[in-house]
Coordinates of C-alpha atoms in Angstrom, one line a residue:
M1 CA -182.2 -24.9 114.8
H2 CA -179.6 -27.0 115.6
K3 CA -176.4 -27.0 113.4
V4 CA -175.3 -30.1 111.6
R5 CA -172.3 -32.2 112.3
G6 CA -169.0 -32.1 110.1
R7 CA -168.8 -35.4 110.3
E8 CA -172.5 -36.0 109.4
Q9 CA -172.5 -33.9 106.3
F10 CA -169.3 -35.8 105.2
M11 CA -171.0 -39.0 105.7
V12 CA -173.3 -37.9 103.2
F13 CA -171.2 -36.2 100.7
A14 CA -169.5 -39.9 100.7
F15 CA -172.4 -41.6 99.9
F16 CA -174.0 -39.1 97.5
L17 CA -170.8 -39.6 95.6
S18 CA -170.5 -43.0 96.1
L19 CA -173.9 -43.3 94.2
G20 CA -173.1 -40.7 91.4
L21 CA -169.6 -42.5 90.8
I22 CA -171.4 -46.2 91.3
W23 CA -174.0 -44.8 87.8
M24 CA -171.1 -43.4 85.9
G25 CA -169.6 -47.1 85.2
L26 CA -173.4 -48.7 84.8
M27 CA -174.6 -46.5 82.4
P28 CA -172.7 -46.4 78.7
L29 CA -171.8 -43.3 77.6
W30 CA -173.6 -41.5 75.5
Q31 CA -176.3 -43.3 77.1
G32 CA -177.8 -40.6 79.1
P33 CA -180.0 -38.1 78.6
D34 CA -179.2 -36.0 76.2
E35 CA -175.5 -37.1 76.5
P36 CA -173.9 -36.2 73.5
A37 CA -175.3 -32.8 73.6
Q38 CA -174.6 -32.0 76.8
F39 CA -171.1 -32.9 76.4
A40 CA -171.1 -30.9 73.0
Y41 CA -171.9 -27.7 75.1
V42 CA -169.3 -28.7 77.4
Q43 CA -166.5 -28.7 74.4
Y44 CA -167.9 -25.6 73.1
M45 CA -167.4 -23.6 76.6
E46 CA -163.2 -25.0 76.0
H47 CA -163.2 -23.1 72.8
H48 CA -165.6 -20.0 73.5
V49 CA -166.2 -17.1 75.9
F50 CA -169.7 -16.9 75.6
P51 CA -172.5 -19.8 75.1
P52 CA -173.8 -20.9 72.0
R53 CA -176.5 -18.8 70.0
Q54 CA -179.2 -20.6 69.9
D55 CA -180.6 -21.1 65.5
I56 CA -184.5 -20.8 64.8
V57 CA -185.6 -23.9 63.4
P58 CA -188.1 -23.6 60.5
A59 CA -191.7 -25.6 60.5
G60 CA -191.5 -28.8 60.0
Q61 CA -187.8 -29.9 61.1
S62 CA -186.8 -31.3 63.8
P63 CA -184.8 -28.9 66.5
W64 CA -183.1 -31.9 68.1
L65 CA -179.8 -31.0 66.4
Y66 CA -176.5 -30.2 67.6
S67 CA -173.2 -30.0 65.9
P68 CA -170.3 -32.0 67.9
S69 CA -166.3 -32.0 66.8
S70 CA -165.6 -34.3 64.9
A71 CA -163.7 -36.6 67.5
E72 CA -166.6 -36.7 69.9
N73 CA -168.7 -37.6 66.5
M74 CA -166.2 -40.4 66.2
A75 CA -166.8 -42.0 69.6
V76 CA -170.4 -41.6 69.5
T77 CA -170.6 -44.0 66.1
L78 CA -168.4 -46.6 67.4
S79 CA -169.9 -46.7 70.4
Q80 CA -173.1 -47.8 68.7
R81 CA -175.3 -45.3 70.2
A82 CA -177.8 -45.4 67.8
R83 CA -178.6 -49.3 67.6
V84 CA -178.4 -50.2 71.3
L85 CA -180.6 -46.9 72.4
Q86 CA -183.1 -47.5 69.5
D87 CA -183.7 -51.6 69.7
P88 CA -184.7 -52.9 72.8
A89 CA -183.1 -56.5 72.1
A90 CA -180.1 -54.7 71.0
W91 CA -176.8 -55.0 73.6
F92 CA -173.5 -54.1 74.0
S93 CA -170.7 -57.7 73.9
W94 CA -167.8 -55.7 73.6
T95 CA -163.9 -57.8 73.5
P96 CA -160.9 -56.1 75.2
Y97 CA -159.6 -55.8 71.5
E98 CA -162.6 -53.9 70.5
T99 CA -162.5 -51.6 73.1
A100 CA -158.7 -50.9 72.6
K101 CA -159.0 -49.9 69.4
I102 CA -161.6 -47.5 69.8
F103 CA -160.0 -45.9 72.4
R104 CA -156.9 -45.5 69.7
A105 CA -158.8 -43.9 67.4
V106 CA -160.6 -41.7 69.1
A107 CA -157.4 -40.6 70.6
H108 CA -155.9 -39.9 67.4
A109 CA -159.1 -38.4 66.1
S110 CA -159.2 -36.0 69.3
A111 CA -155.6 -35.2 68.8
S112 CA -156.3 -33.8 65.3
A113 CA -156.4 -30.0 64.8
Q114 CA -160.1 -30.3 63.7
A115 CA -161.3 -32.0 66.6
A116 CA -161.5 -29.0 68.7
T117 CA -164.3 -27.3 65.7
I118 CA -167.4 -27.3 67.3
G119 CA -170.7 -25.6 65.9
T120 CA -173.7 -23.8 67.6
Q121 CA -175.8 -26.0 69.8
N122 CA -179.2 -26.1 69.3
Y123 CA -181.1 -27.3 72.2
V124 CA -179.0 -27.4 75.2
E125 CA -177.9 -23.6 74.5
I126 CA -180.9 -22.3 76.5
Y127 CA -179.5 -23.4 79.5
P128 CA -176.8 -21.1 81.6
P129 CA -173.3 -22.4 81.3
L130 CA -172.3 -22.8 84.9
Y131 CA -172.4 -26.5 84.7
Y132 CA -170.7 -26.6 80.9
D133 CA -167.9 -23.7 81.9
L134 CA -166.4 -25.6 85.3
I135 CA -166.0 -28.8 83.5
A136 CA -164.3 -26.8 80.8
W137 CA -161.8 -25.1 82.9
G138 CA -161.3 -28.6 84.4
L139 CA -160.5 -30.0 81.1
R140 CA -158.3 -27.2 80.0
L141 CA -156.6 -27.7 83.3
L142 CA -155.7 -31.0 83.2
G143 CA -154.9 -30.9 79.2
L144 CA -157.7 -33.7 78.5
R145 CA -158.6 -33.7 74.8
N146 CA -159.1 -37.7 74.5
V147 CA -162.7 -37.3 74.6
L148 CA -163.8 -40.6 75.8
Y149 CA -161.4 -39.6 79.0
A150 CA -162.9 -36.1 79.2
A151 CA -166.7 -37.7 79.1
Y152 CA -166.0 -39.7 81.7
M153 CA -164.0 -36.7 83.7
A154 CA -167.6 -34.6 83.1
R155 CA -169.5 -37.7 84.7
A156 CA -167.1 -37.2 87.8
V157 CA -168.3 -33.9 87.9
S158 CA -171.9 -34.7 88.0
A159 CA -170.8 -37.3 90.8
L160 CA -169.6 -34.1 92.7
W161 CA -172.5 -31.9 92.2
L162 CA -175.0 -35.0 93.3
A163 CA -173.1 -35.1 96.8
V164 CA -173.0 -31.3 97.2
L165 CA -176.7 -31.7 96.6
G166 CA -176.7 -34.7 99.1
V167 CA -175.4 -32.5 101.5
V168 CA -177.8 -29.3 101.0
W169 CA -180.5 -32.0 101.2
N170 CA -179.8 -33.2 104.5
Q171 CA -180.0 -29.6 105.7
V172 CA -183.5 -29.3 104.3
L173 CA -184.5 -31.8 106.1
R174 CA -183.1 -30.9 109.6
S175 CA -186.1 -29.5 110.9
A176 CA -188.1 -31.7 109.7
I177 CA -185.9 -34.5 111.4
R178 CA -184.0 -33.8 114.4
Q179 CA -182.5 -36.7 115.3
S180 CA -179.5 -37.6 113.2
V181 CA -179.5 -41.1 112.6
L182 CA -183.3 -41.1 111.5
R183 CA -182.3 -38.2 109.2
L184 CA -179.7 -40.4 107.7
M185 CA -181.8 -43.0 107.3
F186 CA -184.6 -40.9 105.4
L187 CA -182.2 -39.3 103.2
A188 CA -180.5 -42.4 102.1
T189 CA -184.5 -43.7 101.6
A190 CA -185.3 -41.0 99.0
V191 CA -182.4 -41.1 97.1
L192 CA -182.6 -45.0 96.9
A193 CA -186.1 -45.1 96.1
I194 CA -185.7 -43.0 93.1
P195 CA -182.9 -44.1 90.8
T196 CA -183.1 -41.5 88.1
V197 CA -181.5 -39.0 90.9
G198 CA -178.0 -41.3 91.3
M199 CA -178.7 -42.1 87.6
L200 CA -178.1 -37.5 87.1
G201 CA -175.3 -37.4 88.8
G202 CA -173.4 -40.7 86.8
V203 CA -174.1 -38.8 83.5
V204 CA -173.5 -35.6 81.7
N205 CA -176.1 -33.7 82.3
N206 CA -177.1 -30.3 84.1
D207 CA -180.2 -31.4 85.7
V208 CA -178.3 -32.2 89.1
V209 CA -176.9 -28.5 89.3
M210 CA -180.4 -27.4 88.6
D211 CA -181.7 -29.9 91.7
G212 CA -179.2 -29.0 94.2
A213 CA -179.6 -25.2 93.3
S214 CA -183.6 -25.8 94.0
M215 CA -182.8 -27.5 97.3
A216 CA -180.9 -24.8 98.3
V217 CA -183.7 -22.3 97.7
F218 CA -186.0 -24.1 99.4
G219 CA -183.3 -24.6 102.5
A220 CA -182.4 -20.7 102.5
S221 CA -186.5 -19.9 102.3
L222 CA -187.2 -22.5 105.4
A223 CA -184.2 -21.0 107.3
A224 CA -185.6 -17.3 106.5
M225 CA -188.9 -18.4 107.6
Q226 CA -188.0 -20.4 110.8
N227 CA -185.5 -17.8 112.2
P228 CA -185.5 -14.4 110.0
L229 CA -183.4 -12.8 112.9
R230 CA -180.4 -14.6 111.2
F231 CA -180.8 -13.0 107.9
I232 CA -181.8 -9.1 108.7
S233 CA -177.7 -8.2 109.1
W234 CA -176.1 -7.0 105.9
K235 CA -174.3 -10.3 105.7
G236 CA -177.6 -12.3 105.7
A237 CA -178.6 -9.6 102.3
V238 CA -175.3 -10.7 100.8
A239 CA -175.7 -14.0 101.2
L240 CA -179.0 -14.5 100.2
G241 CA -178.3 -12.1 96.7
L242 CA -175.6 -14.4 96.2
L243 CA -177.5 -17.2 96.5
A244 CA -180.4 -16.0 94.1
G245 CA -177.7 -14.9 91.4
M246 CA -176.2 -18.5 91.3
V247 CA -179.3 -19.8 91.3
I248 CA -179.6 -17.9 87.3
W249 CA -176.9 -19.6 86.2
T250 CA -178.4 -23.2 86.5
K251 CA -181.2 -23.7 84.6
E252 CA -184.7 -22.4 84.2
E253 CA -186.8 -24.4 86.5
A254 CA -184.8 -23.2 89.4
Y255 CA -186.0 -19.6 88.4
L256 CA -189.0 -21.0 89.2
A257 CA -188.0 -22.4 92.2
L258 CA -186.4 -18.8 93.0
A259 CA -189.8 -16.7 92.5
L260 CA -192.0 -19.0 94.3
S261 CA -189.5 -18.6 97.5
L262 CA -189.0 -14.7 96.8
P263 CA -192.4 -13.6 98.3
F264 CA -192.7 -15.9 101.4
V265 CA -188.3 -15.1 102.5
L266 CA -189.2 -11.3 101.8
S267 CA -192.2 -11.0 104.1
S268 CA -190.5 -13.2 106.7
V269 CA -187.4 -10.6 107.0
W270 CA -189.8 -7.7 106.0
R271 CA -191.6 -8.3 109.6
K272 CA -187.9 -8.2 111.6
Q273 CA -187.0 -5.1 110.2
A274 CA -187.1 -2.0 112.5
S275 CA -187.8 0.9 110.3
W276 CA -188.8 1.4 106.3
R277 CA -184.8 2.8 106.0
V278 CA -183.7 -0.4 107.2
R279 CA -186.0 -2.3 104.7
G280 CA -184.9 -0.1 101.9
A281 CA -181.3 -0.7 102.5
W282 CA -181.6 -4.3 103.4
F283 CA -183.7 -4.9 100.3
G284 CA -181.6 -2.6 98.2
L285 CA -178.2 -4.3 98.9
A286 CA -179.6 -8.2 98.5
G287 CA -180.8 -6.8 95.3
A288 CA -177.9 -5.0 94.3
T289 CA -175.7 -8.3 95.0
A290 CA -177.9 -10.9 93.1
L291 CA -178.1 -8.2 90.2
L292 CA -174.7 -8.5 90.4
V293 CA -173.8 -12.4 90.0
A294 CA -176.6 -12.5 87.4
W295 CA -176.3 -9.9 85.1
P296 CA -174.2 -10.8 82.6
W297 CA -176.5 -13.7 81.8
F298 CA -179.8 -11.1 81.6
A299 CA -177.7 -9.0 79.6
L300 CA -176.5 -11.8 77.0
M301 CA -180.7 -13.0 76.8
L302 CA -181.6 -9.2 76.0
H303 CA -179.1 -8.7 73.3
R304 CA -179.8 -12.5 71.7
Y305 CA -183.2 -13.2 72.4
H306 CA -184.9 -9.5 73.8
A307 CA -186.2 -11.9 77.3
L308 CA -184.9 -12.4 80.1
V309 CA -185.4 -15.9 79.8
P310 CA -184.1 -17.6 76.2
P311 CA -187.1 -19.1 74.3
L312 CA -187.9 -22.9 73.7
T313 CA -186.1 -24.7 71.0
Y314 CA -189.3 -24.2 68.9
Q315 CA -190.1 -21.1 67.7
S316 CA -192.5 -21.8 65.2
A317 CA -195.0 -24.8 64.5
G318 CA -193.9 -27.9 64.1
S319 CA -195.2 -30.9 61.7
N320 CA -197.8 -32.1 63.5
P321 CA -199.3 -29.2 66.2
R322 CA -202.1 -30.5 68.6
T323 CA -204.9 -28.4 70.4
W324 CA -206.0 -28.1 74.1
G325 CA -208.3 -30.4 74.0
F326 CA -206.0 -33.3 73.0
V327 CA -203.3 -32.3 75.8
V328 CA -206.2 -32.3 78.0
R329 CA -207.4 -35.9 77.2
H330 CA -204.8 -37.8 76.1
E331 CA -202.0 -36.5 78.7
L332 CA -203.3 -34.8 81.9
L333 CA -206.3 -37.0 82.0
S334 CA -204.9 -40.2 80.8
R335 CA -203.8 -42.5 83.3
S336 CA -201.2 -44.8 81.3
F337 CA -199.7 -41.4 80.8
Q338 CA -199.7 -39.9 83.4
M339 CA -198.0 -43.1 84.9
D340 CA -194.9 -43.0 82.6
M341 CA -194.6 -39.4 83.2
M342 CA -194.9 -39.6 87.0
V343 CA -193.8 -43.2 88.0
T344 CA -191.9 -44.5 85.4
Q345 CA -189.6 -41.6 84.4
L346 CA -189.7 -39.9 87.5
F347 CA -188.1 -43.0 89.4
F348 CA -186.2 -44.7 86.5
G349 CA -185.3 -42.2 84.3
M350 CA -186.3 -41.6 80.9
D351 CA -189.3 -43.8 79.3
C352 CA -186.5 -45.7 77.5
P353 CA -186.9 -49.8 76.8
W354 CA -184.7 -51.1 79.4
W355 CA -187.5 -50.9 82.4
Q356 CA -189.9 -52.9 79.9
P357 CA -190.2 -56.0 82.0
W358 CA -191.5 -54.1 85.1
I359 CA -193.4 -51.2 83.7
S360 CA -195.4 -53.0 81.5
I361 CA -197.0 -54.8 84.6
S362 CA -199.8 -52.3 85.3
W363 CA -199.9 -53.7 89.0
F364 CA -196.2 -52.6 89.1
R365 CA -196.9 -48.8 88.4
L366 CA -200.1 -49.1 90.1
V367 CA -198.1 -50.2 93.6
L368 CA -195.7 -47.8 93.1
G369 CA -198.1 -44.9 92.2
A370 CA -200.2 -45.6 95.6
I371 CA -197.2 -45.4 97.7
V372 CA -196.1 -42.1 96.3
I373 CA -199.5 -40.7 96.9
W374 CA -200.2 -41.7 100.2
I375 CA -196.5 -40.7 101.5
L376 CA -197.6 -37.3 99.8
L377 CA -200.7 -37.0 101.2
G378 CA -199.6 -38.0 104.7
G379 CA -197.0 -35.6 104.7
V380 CA -199.3 -32.9 103.4
L381 CA -201.4 -33.6 106.6
A382 CA -198.9 -34.0 109.1
G383 CA -196.8 -31.3 108.2
R384 CA -199.7 -28.7 108.7
G385 CA -199.2 -26.2 111.4
Q386 CA -195.2 -26.3 110.3
R387 CA -193.9 -22.9 109.6
G388 CA -192.9 -23.6 105.4
W389 CA -195.9 -25.7 105.3
A390 CA -197.7 -23.1 103.1
L391 CA -194.1 -22.5 101.0
A392 CA -193.8 -25.9 100.2
M393 CA -197.6 -26.8 99.1
V394 CA -197.5 -23.2 96.9
W395 CA -194.2 -25.5 95.3
I396 CA -195.7 -28.2 94.5
S397 CA -198.8 -26.7 93.3
A398 CA -197.7 -24.4 91.6
G399 CA -194.4 -26.0 90.3
F400 CA -196.8 -29.0 89.2
T401 CA -199.2 -26.5 87.4
M402 CA -196.4 -24.4 85.5
L403 CA -194.5 -27.4 84.2
W404 CA -198.2 -28.6 82.6
L405 CA -198.8 -25.3 81.3
M406 CA -195.7 -25.2 79.1
Q407 CA -196.3 -28.8 78.4
G408 CA -199.6 -27.7 76.7
E409 CA -198.1 -25.2 75.0
Y410 CA -195.4 -26.7 73.5
N411 CA -197.1 -29.8 72.1
V412 CA -200.3 -27.5 71.2
L413 CA -197.5 -25.3 68.7
T414 CA -195.4 -28.4 67.7
G415 CA -197.1 -31.6 68.6
F416 CA -194.2 -32.8 70.4
Y417 CA -194.0 -33.6 73.7
F418 CA -191.6 -31.0 75.8
L419 CA -192.2 -32.7 79.7
Q420 CA -189.9 -35.4 81.0
G421 CA -190.3 -37.1 84.5
R422 CA -187.5 -35.9 85.5
Y423 CA -188.4 -32.2 85.3
F424 CA -190.4 -32.2 88.2
L425 CA -187.4 -33.5 90.2
F426 CA -186.7 -29.5 91.0
L427 CA -189.7 -30.0 93.7
L428 CA -187.8 -33.2 95.7
A429 CA -187.1 -30.4 98.3
P430 CA -190.6 -29.3 99.5
A431 CA -192.2 -33.1 98.1
S432 CA -189.5 -34.8 100.6
W433 CA -189.7 -31.8 103.7
L434 CA -193.4 -33.0 104.0
A435 CA -193.1 -36.7 103.1
A436 CA -190.0 -36.6 106.3
H437 CA -192.9 -35.6 109.0
W438 CA -195.3 -38.3 107.8
W439 CA -192.6 -40.8 107.9
M440 CA -191.5 -40.1 111.6
K441 CA -194.9 -40.9 112.7
W442 CA -194.2 -44.7 111.3
P443 CA -193.5 -47.3 114.1
K444 CA -189.4 -47.6 114.0
V445 CA -190.0 -51.2 112.0
L446 CA -191.9 -49.4 109.3
Q447 CA -188.8 -47.0 108.8
I448 CA -186.4 -49.8 108.4
G449 CA -188.4 -51.5 106.2
T450 CA -189.4 -48.9 103.8
F451 CA -185.2 -48.2 103.9
I452 CA -184.9 -51.6 102.7
G453 CA -187.5 -51.7 100.1
A454 CA -185.5 -48.6 98.4
A455 CA -182.1 -50.1 98.9
L456 CA -183.9 -53.3 96.8
L457 CA -185.5 -51.4 94.4
S458 CA -182.3 -49.0 93.5
L459 CA -180.4 -52.7 93.2
A460 CA -182.6 -54.1 91.0
T461 CA -182.7 -51.0 88.8
M462 CA -178.8 -51.2 88.5
S463 CA -179.0 -54.7 87.8
R464 CA -181.8 -54.2 85.3
T465 CA -179.7 -51.9 83.6
I466 CA -176.2 -54.0 82.9
W467 CA -178.1 -56.5 81.8
R468 CA -180.2 -54.2 79.4
Y469 CA -176.8 -53.1 78.0
Y470 CA -174.6 -56.1 78.9
H471 CA -176.4 -59.2 79.1
H472 CA -174.6 -59.7 82.4
S473 CA -175.4 -59.9 86.1
L474 CA -174.5 -56.7 88.8
L475 CA -172.5 -59.5 90.1
S476 CA -170.3 -60.2 87.2
Y477 CA -170.3 -56.5 86.7
L478 CA -169.0 -56.3 90.7
L479 CA -166.1 -58.8 89.9
G480 CA -165.2 -57.2 86.9
H481 CA -166.1 -59.6 84.2
V482 CA -168.2 -57.6 81.7
V483 CA -166.3 -55.4 78.9
L484 CA -166.9 -51.7 79.0
L485 CA -165.8 -49.1 76.7
A486 CA -164.6 -46.7 79.8
P487 CA -161.4 -45.7 81.4
P488 CA -160.4 -48.8 84.0
A489 CA -160.3 -46.0 86.4
S490 CA -163.7 -45.2 86.1
I491 CA -165.1 -49.0 86.2
N492 CA -162.9 -49.7 88.9
L493 CA -163.7 -47.0 91.2
S494 CA -167.9 -47.5 90.2
R495 CA -167.5 -50.9 91.3
I496 CA -165.4 -50.5 94.9
C497 CA -168.3 -47.8 95.5
L498 CA -170.9 -50.4 94.6
G499 CA -169.5 -53.1 96.5
I500 CA -169.4 -50.8 100.0
L501 CA -173.2 -49.4 98.8
A502 CA -173.9 -53.6 98.9
T503 CA -172.1 -54.3 102.0
A504 CA -173.9 -50.9 103.6
V505 CA -177.4 -52.1 102.6
A506 CA -176.4 -55.4 104.1
V507 CA -175.5 -54.2 107.2
A508 CA -177.5 -51.2 107.8
P509 CA -181.1 -52.6 109.0
I510 CA -179.5 -54.6 111.7
T511 CA -177.4 -52.3 112.7
L512 CA -180.4 -50.1 113.0
L513 CA -182.6 -52.3 114.9
A514 CA -179.7 -52.7 117.2
Y515 CA -179.4 -49.0 117.8
F516 CA -183.1 -48.1 118.1
R517 CA -183.4 -51.6 120.8
A518 CA -180.5 -49.7 122.8
D519 CA -181.9 -46.4 122.5
T520 CA -185.3 -47.2 123.6
E521 CA -183.8 -49.5 126.6
P522 CA -182.5 -46.9 128.7
T523 CA -186.2 -45.0 128.8
Q524 CA -187.5 -48.5 129.6
K525 CA -185.5 -48.5 132.6
S526 CA -186.0 -45.2 133.9
H527 CA -189.6 -45.5 133.5
K528 CA -189.6 -49.0 135.6
G529 CA -187.8 -47.0 138.1
V530 CA -190.4 -43.9 138.4

């Protein structure tokens, strides 16, 4: 496999970083998935060495509880989060005077001695602290105490993680798409076609770290299967061990990705080892490296919960338990439920009211779902015979099955939903790798057409988000006519990135057509000469 050039990786890093920064400004603070609780975890790690301990929730009581600092609680309350989140007809109509007043009030609350008092978090504490600890270290280093500024700094860190995900994603695709321009076009098409990915890179949420870790695991597994000789040295053993250990510190879905990949990686390396002694030394070194990195988290879980994986938030029956028959009939086999889960939520984030004009149109969801199925099935057929095809199929089938089994168990015990569309994004690596093989068989015009469609879908999603929350157009936001409760530097950076993205989307189709035309002309001339 050829190496991806540094300039190309820089372009990918900058593009994904810009996408995260755009959503950092577009999505109002505290409106991202679980964002108040996620930031409370960050603040907790500012003042504690170990992550918070999970509380047992008695039957019939809601587990969606967290104990934020008084400053965060004030910021969430003054931002009118609950009013706008719960009422589809409500939106923000700030004035500069109101936002300045809120900033002063939050700054005063953040400076008080009680502002650092954070209680036990109850439903995000099952996540390992890597994402939260890094942000907490940055806040301590910069001395940021104002909750509003600190929250936007945390969002900027999410954008950096999204950029890292993009670089890893580009590496994963290199075995499916050799040509750099085509690979970049497919990568841009994929991320723009799923606005949820960009949105998660613009809010305080650790999903982007988990998705990046899963992407790295799949990429390393592909590399080990396609060229195992690169990994049979002690350096390869240490590298794979370090990756496996670091994945443990991200999120539980990445554990599944690691478990699904290990048999393929180990069997590929095993066959290239010269003797049993060499094999034992290699596996011992890789395992010891992984354990050295991951043992503090495992030790903490064993001490607190007597398990290697922390339990789900509910440990006892909730107020409305279900049966497996209900789960199968009303969820797994329900067309409307599956469309909401696998199309609406997966592509457009949470099933929240700002998508209502689109998702209520049955033909829109059916068309989008049909396109996804067509691309995936085409990828399954086109990728047959490729090294890594079996790995990708096992990832998708086992990952999908395990998530639905967890959803069923959770629903049976509690009567509440556990699964969300964004949880399936850890399968993005194998799904996109398969789809890339199918996409490469398309005509160039169709490839460019899918890029244009994905870009328009992403811009339309951004436009709808601004309208939902502020009743303004995307152009008004770009020109600075929308008053937001956010630091001016963050908003200006978001607007600049949005302007660059819109310009690039407008210019890219013409540039790509000219490039492909210039690329085919020498070939045609050479055929004529022959």
